[in-house]
Every structure is written in C-alpha cells, then in structure tokens.
PDB file of C-alpha atoms and ligand atoms in Angstrom:
ATOM      1  CA  MET A   2     119.744  72.020 121.461  1.00  0.00           C
ATOM      2  CA  ASN A   3     118.226  68.821 120.139  1.00  0.00           C
ATOM      3  CA  PRO A   4     118.111  69.204 116.334  1.00  0.00           C
ATOM      4  CA  ALA A   5     114.833  67.255 116.402  1.00  0.00           C
ATOM      5  CA  ALA A   6     113.252  69.792 118.769  1.00  0.00           C
ATOM      6  CA  THR A   7     109.749  70.737 117.716  1.00  0.00           C
ATOM      7  CA  LYS A   8     108.015  74.077 117.962  1.00  0.00           C
ATOM      8  CA  VAL A   9     105.264  74.788 120.448  1.00  0.00           C
ATOM      9  CA  SER A  10     101.843  75.577 118.939  1.00  0.00           C
ATOM     10  CA  PHE A  11      99.693  78.090 120.792  1.00  0.00           C
ATOM     11  CA  VAL A  12      96.187  77.337 119.569  1.00  0.00           C
ATOM     12  CA  GLY A  13      92.880  79.137 120.016  1.00  0.00           C
ATOM     13  CA  ALA A  14      90.210  76.583 120.917  1.00  0.00           C
ATOM     14  CA  GLY A  15      87.341  78.906 120.041  1.00  0.00           C
ATOM     15  CA  PRO A  16      84.538  79.868 122.406  1.00  0.00           C
ATOM     16  CA  GLY A  17      83.339  76.409 123.439  1.00  0.00           C
ATOM     17  CA  ASP A  18      81.585  74.484 120.666  1.00  0.00           C
ATOM     18  CA  ALA A  19      84.123  71.861 119.558  1.00  0.00           C
ATOM     19  CA  GLU A  20      83.258  72.599 115.917  1.00  0.00           C
ATOM     20  CA  LEU A  21      84.342  76.202 116.273  1.00  0.00           C
ATOM     21  CA  ILE A  22      88.046  75.435 116.471  1.00  0.00           C
ATOM     22  CA  THR A  23      89.907  76.052 113.198  1.00  0.00           C
ATOM     23  CA  VAL A  24      90.738  73.139 110.891  1.00  0.00           C
ATOM     24  CA  LYS A  25      94.400  73.824 111.577  1.00  0.00           C
ATOM     25  CA  GLY A  26      93.928  73.909 115.340  1.00  0.00           C
ATOM     26  CA  ALA A  27      92.048  70.601 115.228  1.00  0.00           C
ATOM     27  CA  ARG A  28      94.788  69.005 113.136  1.00  0.00           C
ATOM     28  CA  LEU A  29      97.492  70.176 115.533  1.00  0.00           C
ATOM     29  CA  LEU A  30      95.517  68.716 118.432  1.00  0.00           C
ATOM     30  CA  ARG A  31      95.058  65.401 116.615  1.00  0.00           C
ATOM     31  CA  GLU A  32      98.793  65.248 115.985  1.00  0.00           C
ATOM     32  CA  ALA A  33      99.777  66.362 119.481  1.00  0.00           C
ATOM     33  CA  ASP A  34     101.710  64.189 121.921  1.00  0.00           C
ATOM     34  CA  VAL A  35     101.262  66.712 124.727  1.00  0.00           C
ATOM     35  CA  VAL A  36      98.486  69.260 125.333  1.00  0.00           C
ATOM     36  CA  VAL A  37      98.485  71.943 128.003  1.00  0.00           C
ATOM     37  CA  TYR A  38      94.977  73.410 128.066  1.00  0.00           C
ATOM     38  CA  ALA A  39      93.360  76.235 130.002  1.00  0.00           C
ATOM     39  CA  GLY A  40      91.005  74.044 132.015  1.00  0.00           C
ATOM     40  CA  SER A  41      89.144  76.903 133.657  1.00  0.00           C
ATOM     41  CA  LEU A  42      87.568  77.813 130.308  1.00  0.00           C
ATOM     42  CA  VAL A  43      88.313  75.152 127.691  1.00  0.00           C
ATOM     43  CA  ASP A  44      86.084  72.079 127.837  1.00  0.00           C
ATOM     44  CA  LEU A  45      88.037  68.880 128.540  1.00  0.00           C
ATOM     45  CA  GLU A  46      85.621  67.120 126.175  1.00  0.00           C
ATOM     46  CA  LEU A  47      86.900  69.276 123.314  1.00  0.00           C
ATOM     47  CA  VAL A  48      90.478  68.347 124.161  1.00  0.00           C
ATOM     48  CA  LYS A  49      89.589  64.659 124.311  1.00  0.00           C
ATOM     49  CA  THR A  50      87.628  64.836 121.058  1.00  0.00           C
ATOM     50  CA  TYR A  51      90.735  65.817 119.141  1.00  0.00           C
ATOM     51  CA  ALA A  52      93.638  64.755 121.329  1.00  0.00           C
ATOM     52  CA  GLY A  53      92.374  61.667 123.124  1.00  0.00           C
ATOM     53  CA  ASP A  54      95.759  59.936 122.978  1.00  0.00           C
ATOM     54  CA  ALA A  55      97.908  62.876 124.055  1.00  0.00           C
ATOM     55  CA  ARG A  56      99.273  63.506 127.519  1.00  0.00           C
ATOM     56  CA  ILE A  57      96.958  66.234 128.809  1.00  0.00           C
ATOM     57  CA  TYR A  58      97.821  68.895 131.413  1.00  0.00           C
ATOM     58  CA  ASP A  59      95.276  71.329 132.858  1.00  0.00           C
ATOM     59  CA  SER A  60      97.053  74.662 133.285  1.00  0.00           C
ATOM     60  CA  ALA A  61      94.424  75.955 135.748  1.00  0.00           C
ATOM     61  CA  ALA A  62      96.438  74.674 138.689  1.00  0.00           C
ATOM     62  CA  MET A  63      99.885  75.365 137.193  1.00  0.00           C
ATOM     63  CA  ASN A  64     102.049  78.468 137.347  1.00  0.00           C
ATOM     64  CA  LEU A  65     104.078  80.002 134.518  1.00  0.00           C
ATOM     65  CA  GLU A  66     107.263  78.116 135.423  1.00  0.00           C
ATOM     66  CA  GLU A  67     105.369  74.842 135.409  1.00  0.00           C
ATOM     67  CA  THR A  68     103.606  75.374 132.085  1.00  0.00           C
ATOM     68  CA  THR A  69     106.823  76.637 130.506  1.00  0.00           C
ATOM     69  CA  SER A  70     108.688  73.629 131.762  1.00  0.00           C
ATOM     70  CA  VAL A  71     106.165  71.193 130.215  1.00  0.00           C
ATOM     71  CA  LEU A  72     106.087  73.103 126.921  1.00  0.00           C
ATOM     72  CA  ALA A  73     109.852  73.478 126.714  1.00  0.00           C
ATOM     73  CA  GLN A  74     110.742  69.963 127.763  1.00  0.00           C
ATOM     74  CA  SER A  75     108.231  68.445 125.366  1.00  0.00           C
ATOM     75  CA  ALA A  76     109.571  70.514 122.468  1.00  0.00           C
ATOM     76  CA  LEU A  77     113.166  69.636 123.344  1.00  0.00           C
ATOM     77  CA  ASP A  78     112.221  65.949 123.444  1.00  0.00           C
ATOM     78  CA  GLY A  79     110.857  66.269 119.920  1.00  0.00           C
ATOM     79  CA  LEU A  80     107.253  65.803 121.046  1.00  0.00           C
ATOM     80  CA  LYS A  81     104.425  67.682 119.350  1.00  0.00           C
ATOM     81  CA  VAL A  82     103.025  70.051 121.913  1.00  0.00           C
ATOM     82  CA  VAL A  83      99.936  72.281 121.850  1.00  0.00           C
ATOM     83  CA  ARG A  84      99.200  75.045 124.323  1.00  0.00           C
ATOM     84  CA  LEU A  85      95.439  75.393 124.062  1.00  0.00           C
ATOM     85  CA  HIS A  86      93.742  78.652 124.986  1.00  0.00           C
ATOM     86  CA  THR A  87      90.093  79.588 124.999  1.00  0.00           C
ATOM     87  CA  GLY A  88      88.725  81.774 122.198  1.00  0.00           C
ATOM     88  CA  ASP A  89      91.575  83.541 120.480  1.00  0.00           C
ATOM     89  CA  PRO A  90      94.891  83.441 122.322  1.00  0.00           C
ATOM     90  CA  SER A  91      95.630  87.125 121.659  1.00  0.00           C
ATOM     91  CA  ILE A  92      92.673  88.369 123.702  1.00  0.00           C
ATOM     92  CA  TYR A  93      93.277  88.169 127.467  1.00  0.00           C
ATOM     93  CA  GLY A  94      95.158  84.965 126.789  1.00  0.00           C
ATOM     94  CA  ALA A  95      98.292  85.655 128.854  1.00  0.00           C
ATOM     95  CA  ILE A  96     100.377  84.208 126.018  1.00  0.00           C
ATOM     96  CA  GLN A  97     102.916  87.023 125.811  1.00  0.00           C
ATOM     97  CA  GLU A  98     104.725  85.996 128.966  1.00  0.00           C
ATOM     98  CA  GLN A  99     104.733  82.385 127.843  1.00  0.00           C
ATOM     99  CA  MET A 100     106.258  83.331 124.493  1.00  0.00           C
ATOM    100  CA  GLU A 101     108.813  85.478 126.270  1.00  0.00           C
ATOM    101  CA  GLU A 102     109.897  82.482 128.366  1.00  0.00           C
ATOM    102  CA  LEU A 103     110.199  80.330 125.247  1.00  0.00           C
ATOM    103  CA  ASP A 104     112.239  83.075 123.544  1.00  0.00           C
ATOM    104  CA  ARG A 105     114.552  83.094 126.534  1.00  0.00           C
ATOM    105  CA  LEU A 106     114.984  79.336 126.206  1.00  0.00           C
ATOM    106  CA  GLY A 107     115.456  79.540 122.429  1.00  0.00           C
ATOM    107  CA  ILE A 108     112.382  77.419 121.716  1.00  0.00           C
ATOM    108  CA  GLU A 109     110.346  78.126 118.634  1.00  0.00           C
ATOM    109  CA  TYR A 110     106.610  78.535 118.576  1.00  0.00           C
ATOM    110  CA  GLU A 111     103.681  79.465 116.355  1.00  0.00           C
ATOM    111  CA  VAL A 112     100.273  80.949 117.121  1.00  0.00           C
ATOM    112  CA  VAL A 113      97.075  79.628 115.542  1.00  0.00           C
ATOM    113  CA  PRO A 114      94.134  81.994 115.955  1.00  0.00           C
ATOM    114  CA  GLY A 115      90.695  81.064 117.217  1.00  0.00           C
ATOM    115  CA  VAL A 116      87.173  82.479 117.277  1.00  0.00           C
ATOM    116  CA  THR A 117      87.077  84.892 120.154  1.00  0.00           C
ATOM    117  CA  SER A 118      83.989  84.799 122.356  1.00  0.00           C
ATOM    118  CA  ALA A 119      82.893  88.273 121.167  1.00  0.00           C
ATOM    119  CA  PHE A 120      82.110  86.778 117.788  1.00  0.00           C
ATOM    120  CA  ALA A 121      80.411  83.743 119.272  1.00  0.00           C
ATOM    121  CA  ALA A 122      78.221  86.106 121.301  1.00  0.00           C
ATOM    122  CA  ALA A 123      77.370  88.151 118.186  1.00  0.00           C
ATOM    123  CA  ALA A 124      76.438  84.904 116.439  1.00  0.00           C
ATOM    124  CA  THR A 125      74.259  83.829 119.358  1.00  0.00           C
ATOM    125  CA  LEU A 126      72.535  87.200 119.270  1.00  0.00           C
ATOM    126  CA  LYS A 127      72.326  87.059 115.452  1.00  0.00           C
ATOM    127  CA  GLN A 128      73.620  90.608 115.598  1.00  0.00           C
ATOM    128  CA  GLU A 129      75.991  92.544 113.362  1.00  0.00           C
ATOM    129  CA  LEU A 130      78.242  94.620 115.599  1.00  0.00           C
ATOM    130  CA  THR A 131      78.925  97.313 112.995  1.00  0.00           C
ATOM    131  CA  LEU A 132      75.904  98.996 111.435  1.00  0.00           C
ATOM    132  CA  PRO A 133      75.907 101.953 109.037  1.00  0.00           C
ATOM    133  CA  GLU A 134      75.077 105.240 110.747  1.00  0.00           C
ATOM    134  CA  VAL A 135      74.929 103.573 114.168  1.00  0.00           C
ATOM    135  CA  SER A 136      78.439 102.373 114.922  1.00  0.00           C
ATOM    136  CA  GLN A 137      81.376 101.386 112.769  1.00  0.00           C
ATOM    137  CA  THR A 138      83.648 100.651 115.699  1.00  0.00           C
ATOM    138  CA  VAL A 139      83.822  97.692 118.068  1.00  0.00           C
ATOM    139  CA  ILE A 140      85.817  97.983 121.266  1.00  0.00           C
ATOM    140  CA  ILE A 141      86.950  94.950 123.202  1.00  0.00           C
ATOM    141  CA  THR A 142      87.610  95.944 126.770  1.00  0.00           C
ATOM    142  CA  ARG A 143      87.202  95.002 130.426  1.00  0.00           C
ATOM    143  CA  LEU A 144      86.886  96.504 133.860  1.00  0.00           C
ATOM    144  CA  ALA A 145      89.961  96.461 136.015  1.00  0.00           C
ATOM    145  CA  GLY A 146      90.015  93.420 138.229  1.00  0.00           C
ATOM    146  CA  ARG A 147      93.145  92.030 139.782  1.00  0.00           C
ATOM    147  CA  THR A 148      94.680  92.966 136.437  1.00  0.00           C
ATOM    148  CA  PRO A 149      94.751  96.766 136.370  1.00  0.00           C
ATOM    149  CA  VAL A 150      93.560  98.771 133.353  1.00  0.00           C
ATOM    150  CA  PRO A 151      95.496 101.895 132.302  1.00  0.00           C
ATOM    151  CA  ASP A 152      93.740 105.090 133.477  1.00  0.00           C
ATOM    152  CA  ARG A 153      93.086 106.404 129.990  1.00  0.00           C
ATOM    153  CA  GLU A 154      91.215 103.175 129.205  1.00  0.00           C
ATOM    154  CA  LYS A 155      88.785 103.395 132.087  1.00  0.00           C
ATOM    155  CA  LEU A 156      85.332 102.349 130.910  1.00  0.00           C
ATOM    156  CA  ALA A 157      83.999 105.808 131.630  1.00  0.00           C
ATOM    157  CA  GLU A 158      86.590 107.206 129.176  1.00  0.00           C
ATOM    158  CA  ILE A 159      85.964 104.602 126.509  1.00  0.00           C
ATOM    159  CA  ALA A 160      82.246 105.155 126.915  1.00  0.00           C
ATOM    160  CA  ARG A 161      82.622 108.674 125.551  1.00  0.00           C
ATOM    161  CA  LEU A 162      82.791 107.285 122.020  1.00  0.00           C
ATOM    162  CA  GLY A 163      79.400 105.601 122.084  1.00  0.00           C
ATOM    163  CA  ALA A 164      80.731 102.720 119.950  1.00  0.00           C
ATOM    164  CA  THR A 165      79.713  99.070 120.206  1.00  0.00           C
ATOM    165  CA  LEU A 166      81.413  97.601 123.257  1.00  0.00           C
ATOM    166  CA  VAL A 167      82.155  93.985 124.036  1.00  0.00           C
ATOM    167  CA  ILE A 168      83.204  93.775 127.660  1.00  0.00           C
ATOM    168  CA  TYR A 169      85.080  90.688 128.792  1.00  0.00           C
ATOM    169  CA  LEU A 170      85.886  89.489 132.313  1.00  0.00           C
ATOM    170  CA  SER A 171      83.527  91.895 134.027  1.00  0.00           C
ATOM    171  CA  VAL A 172      80.088  90.359 134.470  1.00  0.00           C
ATOM    172  CA  SER A 173      80.632  89.840 138.196  1.00  0.00           C
ATOM    173  CA  MET A 174      80.995  93.638 138.446  1.00  0.00           C
ATOM    174  CA  ILE A 175      78.004  94.493 136.260  1.00  0.00           C
ATOM    175  CA  GLU A 176      76.830  97.312 138.560  1.00  0.00           C
ATOM    176  CA  LYS A 177      80.186  99.033 138.194  1.00  0.00           C
ATOM    177  CA  VAL A 178      80.104  98.531 134.408  1.00  0.00           C
ATOM    178  CA  VAL A 179      76.693 100.226 134.265  1.00  0.00           C
ATOM    179  CA  GLU A 180      77.816 103.092 136.479  1.00  0.00           C
ATOM    180  CA  GLU A 181      80.878 103.817 134.344  1.00  0.00           C
ATOM    181  CA  LEU A 182      78.995 103.568 131.062  1.00  0.00           C
ATOM    182  CA  LEU A 183      76.306 105.955 132.251  1.00  0.00           C
ATOM    183  CA  SER A 184      78.972 108.496 133.050  1.00  0.00           C
ATOM    184  CA  GLY A 185      80.046 108.290 129.366  1.00  0.00           C
ATOM    185  CA  ALA A 186      77.933 108.595 126.211  1.00  0.00           C
ATOM    186  CA  TYR A 187      75.403 105.900 127.058  1.00  0.00           C
ATOM    187  CA  GLN A 188      71.881 106.404 128.334  1.00  0.00           C
ATOM    188  CA  PRO A 189      69.781 104.379 130.757  1.00  0.00           C
ATOM    189  CA  GLU A 190      67.886 103.205 127.611  1.00  0.00           C
ATOM    190  CA  THR A 191      71.041 102.022 125.810  1.00  0.00           C
ATOM    191  CA  PRO A 192      70.499  98.357 124.957  1.00  0.00           C
ATOM    192  CA  VAL A 193      72.699  95.685 126.515  1.00  0.00           C
ATOM    193  CA  ALA A 194      72.924  91.947 126.014  1.00  0.00           C
ATOM    194  CA  VAL A 195      74.796  89.614 128.319  1.00  0.00           C
ATOM    195  CA  VAL A 196      75.750  86.306 126.763  1.00  0.00           C
ATOM    196  CA  ALA A 197      77.026  83.563 129.044  1.00  0.00           C
ATOM    197  CA  LYS A 198      78.802  80.485 127.700  1.00  0.00           C
ATOM    198  CA  ALA A 199      78.247  81.493 124.075  1.00  0.00           C
ATOM    199  CA  SER A 200      78.225  78.446 121.779  1.00  0.00           C
ATOM    200  CA  TRP A 201      78.054  75.969 124.707  1.00  0.00           C
ATOM    201  CA  PRO A 202      74.924  73.799 125.019  1.00  0.00           C
ATOM    202  CA  ASP A 203      73.941  75.736 128.165  1.00  0.00           C
ATOM    203  CA  GLU A 204      74.500  79.226 126.747  1.00  0.00           C
ATOM    204  CA  GLN A 205      72.327  81.952 128.222  1.00  0.00           C
ATOM    205  CA  VAL A 206      71.261  85.369 126.978  1.00  0.00           C
ATOM    206  CA  VAL A 207      69.928  88.188 129.104  1.00  0.00           C
ATOM    207  CA  ALA A 208      68.810  91.281 127.223  1.00  0.00           C
ATOM    208  CA  GLY A 209      67.885  94.627 128.668  1.00  0.00           C
ATOM    209  CA  GLN A 210      68.939  98.230 128.967  1.00  0.00           C
ATOM    210  CA  LEU A 211      71.636  99.839 131.072  1.00  0.00           C
ATOM    211  CA  SER A 212      68.909 100.744 133.557  1.00  0.00           C
ATOM    212  CA  ASP A 213      67.827  97.168 134.276  1.00  0.00           C
ATOM    213  CA  ILE A 214      70.578  94.826 133.086  1.00  0.00           C
ATOM    214  CA  ALA A 215      72.353  94.492 136.431  1.00  0.00           C
ATOM    215  CA  ALA A 216      69.232  93.212 138.195  1.00  0.00           C
ATOM    216  CA  LYS A 217      68.427  90.860 135.306  1.00  0.00           C
ATOM    217  CA  VAL A 218      71.935  89.402 135.334  1.00  0.00           C
ATOM    218  CA  ARG A 219      71.775  88.863 139.088  1.00  0.00           C
ATOM    219  CA  ASP A 220      68.345  87.195 138.762  1.00  0.00           C
ATOM    220  CA  ALA A 221      69.703  84.906 136.060  1.00  0.00           C
ATOM    221  CA  GLY A 222      72.579  83.950 138.372  1.00  0.00           C
ATOM    222  CA  ILE A 223      75.274  84.775 135.790  1.00  0.00           C
ATOM    223  CA  THR A 224      78.583  85.438 137.532  1.00  0.00           C
ATOM    224  CA  LYS A 225      81.256  84.292 135.088  1.00  0.00           C
ATOM    225  CA  GLN A 226      82.129  83.225 131.552  1.00  0.00           C
ATOM    226  CA  ALA A 227      79.940  85.933 130.082  1.00  0.00           C
ATOM    227  CA  LEU A 228      80.299  88.941 127.840  1.00  0.00           C
ATOM    228  CA  ILE A 229      78.491  92.241 128.073  1.00  0.00           C
ATOM    229  CA  VAL A 230      77.593  93.647 124.641  1.00  0.00           C
ATOM    230  CA  VAL A 231      76.537  97.284 124.684  1.00  0.00           C
ATOM    231  CA  GLY A 232      75.437  99.744 122.048  1.00  0.00           C
ATOM    232  CA  ASP A 233      72.689 101.054 119.826  1.00  0.00           C
ATOM    233  CA  VAL A 234      73.354  98.377 117.187  1.00  0.00           C
ATOM    234  CA  LEU A 235      71.338  96.100 119.467  1.00  0.00           C
ATOM    235  CA  ASN A 236      68.219  98.153 118.709  1.00  0.00           C
ATOM    236  CA  ALA A 237      68.274  97.212 115.024  1.00  0.00           C
ATOM    237  CA  ARG A 238      66.253  94.053 115.485  1.00  0.00           C
ATOM    238  CA  ALA A 239      63.444  95.745 117.361  1.00  0.00           C
ATOM    239  CA  GLU A 240      63.466  99.099 115.593  1.00  0.00           C
ATOM    240  CA  GLY A 241      64.705  98.221 112.116  1.00  0.00           C
ATOM    241  CA  MET A 242      67.918  99.502 110.582  1.00  0.00           C
ATOM    242  CA  ARG A 243      68.588 103.206 110.152  1.00  0.00           C
ATOM    243  CA  ALA A 244      70.468 102.644 106.909  1.00  0.00           C
ATOM    244  CA  LYS A 245      71.454  99.643 104.887  1.00  0.00           C
ATOM    245  CA  SER A 246      75.021  98.970 103.895  1.00  0.00           C
ATOM    246  CA  LEU A 247      76.007 100.249 100.463  1.00  0.00           C
ATOM    247  CA  LEU A 248      77.818  97.020  99.713  1.00  0.00           C
ATOM    248  CA  TYR A 249      74.758  95.241  98.335  1.00  0.00           C
ATOM    249  CA  ASP A 250      72.833  98.339  97.300  1.00  0.00           C
ATOM    250  CA  LYS A 251      71.745  97.914  93.695  1.00  0.00           C
ATOM    251  CA  GLY A 252      72.791 101.475  92.771  1.00  0.00           C
ATOM    252  CA  PHE A 253      76.275 101.216  94.267  1.00  0.00           C
ATOM    253  CA  THR A 254      79.253 100.517  92.016  1.00  0.00           C
ATOM    254  CA  HIS A 255      82.397  98.943  93.427  1.00  0.00           C
ATOM    255  CA  GLY A 256      85.364  96.904  92.266  1.00  0.00           C
ATOM    256  CA  CYS A 257      83.346  93.717  91.736  1.00  0.00           C
ATOM    257  CA  ARG A 258      79.986  95.018  90.550  1.00  0.00           C
ATOM    258  CA  LYS A 259      78.485  97.848  88.511  1.00  0.00           C
ATOM    259  CA  GLY A 260      75.517  99.621  90.044  1.00  0.00           C
ATOM    260  CA  ILE A 261      72.243  99.980  88.186  1.00  0.00           C
ATOM    261  CA  ILE A 262      71.336 103.596  87.430  1.00  0.00           C
ATOM    262  CA  THR A 263      67.613 104.122  87.787  1.00  0.00           C
TER     263      THR A 263
HETATM  264  N1  SAH B  14      90.816  84.412 124.887  1.00  0.00           N
HETATM  265  C1  SAH B  14      89.412  84.397 125.241  1.00  0.00           C
HETATM  266  C2  SAH B  14      89.122  85.299 126.419  1.00  0.00           C
HETATM  267  C3  SAH B  14      89.758  84.851 127.705  1.00  0.00           C
HETATM  268  S1  SAH B  14      89.346  85.866 129.062  1.00  0.00           S
HETATM  269  C4  SAH B  14      88.572  84.755 124.008  1.00  0.00           C
HETATM  270  O1  SAH B  14      89.145  85.113 122.987  1.00  0.00           O
HETATM  271  O2  SAH B  14      87.358  84.647 124.086  1.00  0.00           O
HETATM  272  C5  SAH B  14      87.961  85.033 129.722  1.00  0.00           C
HETATM  273  C6  SAH B  14      86.689  85.824 129.467  1.00  0.00           C
HETATM  274  O3  SAH B  14      86.265  85.609 128.128  1.00  0.00           O
HETATM  275  C7  SAH B  14      85.510  85.415 130.309  1.00  0.00           C
HETATM  276  O4  SAH B  14      85.523  86.056 131.563  1.00  0.00           O
HETATM  277  C8  SAH B  14      84.356  85.886 129.478  1.00  0.00           C
HETATM  278  O5  SAH B  14      84.183  87.281 129.609  1.00  0.00           O
HETATM  279  C9  SAH B  14      84.866  85.622 128.083  1.00  0.00           C
HETATM  280  N2  SAH B  14      84.417  84.325 127.531  1.00  0.00           N
HETATM  281  C10 SAH B  14      85.187  83.278 127.208  1.00  0.00           C
HETATM  282  N3  SAH B  14      84.443  82.302 126.637  1.00  0.00           N
HETATM  283  C11 SAH B  14      83.170  82.769 126.608  1.00  0.00           C
HETATM  284  C12 SAH B  14      81.935  82.246 126.115  1.00  0.00           C
HETATM  285  N4  SAH B  14      81.870  81.053 125.524  1.00  0.00           N
HETATM  286  N5  SAH B  14      80.829  83.010 126.240  1.00  0.00           N
HETATM  287  C13 SAH B  14      80.883  84.225 126.806  1.00  0.00           C
HETATM  288  N6  SAH B  14      82.018  84.776 127.278  1.00  0.00           N
HETATM  289  C14 SAH B  14      83.149  84.057 127.175  1.00  0.00           C
END
C-alpha cells in the first residue's frame, strides 16, 4: 500500500441548489483531483462550480467495478477523490456496496452528509413535517421498483400508522401509491403534495388529496425526480394548527427558559 494513499470522500451534494451542499462538501470538491458524480441526479454545473479543475467521471454509465476502480486507483495514487451523491448519501444512495468494496481493498473513506431531498421539499412547501397533535413521526419510504421492499414495509402496512410520509422513487407509480395508502389509515381527503426537482430553478409543486393527486401529477407531466409528501400536517396551512408547540409557549418552563405563570 502506498503510504501516501488518500481516503475516498463520499459526499452528499444536497438536493440540487449548489448552495445547499455543506461547507465541508464544497471544500472537499474544491480540493479534489478526481470526482465521480451521480450524473443522473447531480447537476454537472454544481460539480463544475466547485471542482472545475478535477478529472470528472459521471457514474451514470459506470458499473460498481468501474466506479470502485476509479476511486481505489485514485486513492492509491495519492489523489484527492470525491464520490458525489445526490441529497444525503445514506438515503437510497447505494453507498454501502461501494464502501464494502473499499473495505475489501483496504482503502479508507469518510462520509460527509448532505441535505436529503425530503428536507428540500419541506422547505419548498414551507411546511413543518412534525406538528403537535397531528404527527410526530416522519417516515422515509418508497414503493418497490426493481429494488424490492421487504413485505413488512409495504406501503399499505406503513400506512397504518397515519404518520407523515415522504415517498421517494415512486412518482411514476403514483396510482399504486394512492391505492396502497387508501388501504391503510389514509382517507381520500388526506392531503398530498408532490414536489419535483426541489431546490432546482425548475422545481414544481402539485398539491391535492389522495383522491385527485394521481391525475394532477399526470397532467403536470411529472414522472421522475419527485417526492410524494403525505399526511395531515399538510392541512395546517389551510386549516390552522391544532396545537402549538410547547417549546416557545410563554407558560412552559424548560432547561433554557422559565415560563411565566399567569
Ligand atoms: N440520496 C438522495 C435520494 C436518491 S434516490 C436524497 O437524499 O435525496 C432518488 C430519488 O430521490 C428520486 O427518485 C426522487 O424521489 C428523490 N429526489 C432526489 N432529488 C430530488 C429533488 N431535488 N426533488 C425531489 N425529489 C428528489
């Protein structure tokens, strides 16, 4: 092993907007000699903004052996190498198998988190995903596609909770999403928002209810790079909040503040 070997940095690029990468991720890109980026979802402009001088590989057309070989060889040559993933690498990022390959080869790596698209979508919607007395749970999930989903995690099962859902990778199967959710705790009136390309200049929002969202999404022509946000929290804007959080309630005492007794 070359004693000057570097470690590979897996970096979350954030949801799209080049300013939504972390300071650390941006620095690693600026310093990088080699970048392997997920070209199907990460904007090449973002890569060029920070890593204009690096050798850039688009992983969209590469297989695991090929990406591993670029990452490993670069690290062994002492080059600074970034593997750039969309959003946060830990969510549907397929990084585990890449890390396993690097482990096998004895190459070190680090992971730098990013803003996952769920949070970009919430920001676009200007919506808190956890509201008192409505839902205090957010579930990130997906429909089975070519990647299977374990039986106990079928949407219809998850839907029994009635929590806030953020559904990735499924907008092209929106009818099936609706069908499964209706067989759980959700109603035809349950609010839904579909956010496509959150934080990109051409982001798109389609809002509706389980009863009409599929048709609206089809009409809008959204088939990919979109999230489906489901749950009663989405009613807060139109209907007002059921209860406010205690955190800023003037009568509530906590570690940092004494409540006022009236
Ligand atoms: N690691 C990524 C997710 C990769 S899976 C993350 O943390 O966001 C790819 C899926 O993510 C897409 O099918 C879509 O559902 C979602 N996605 C990624 N970027 C998005 C964006 N800017 N707006 C809406 N959905 C997005």
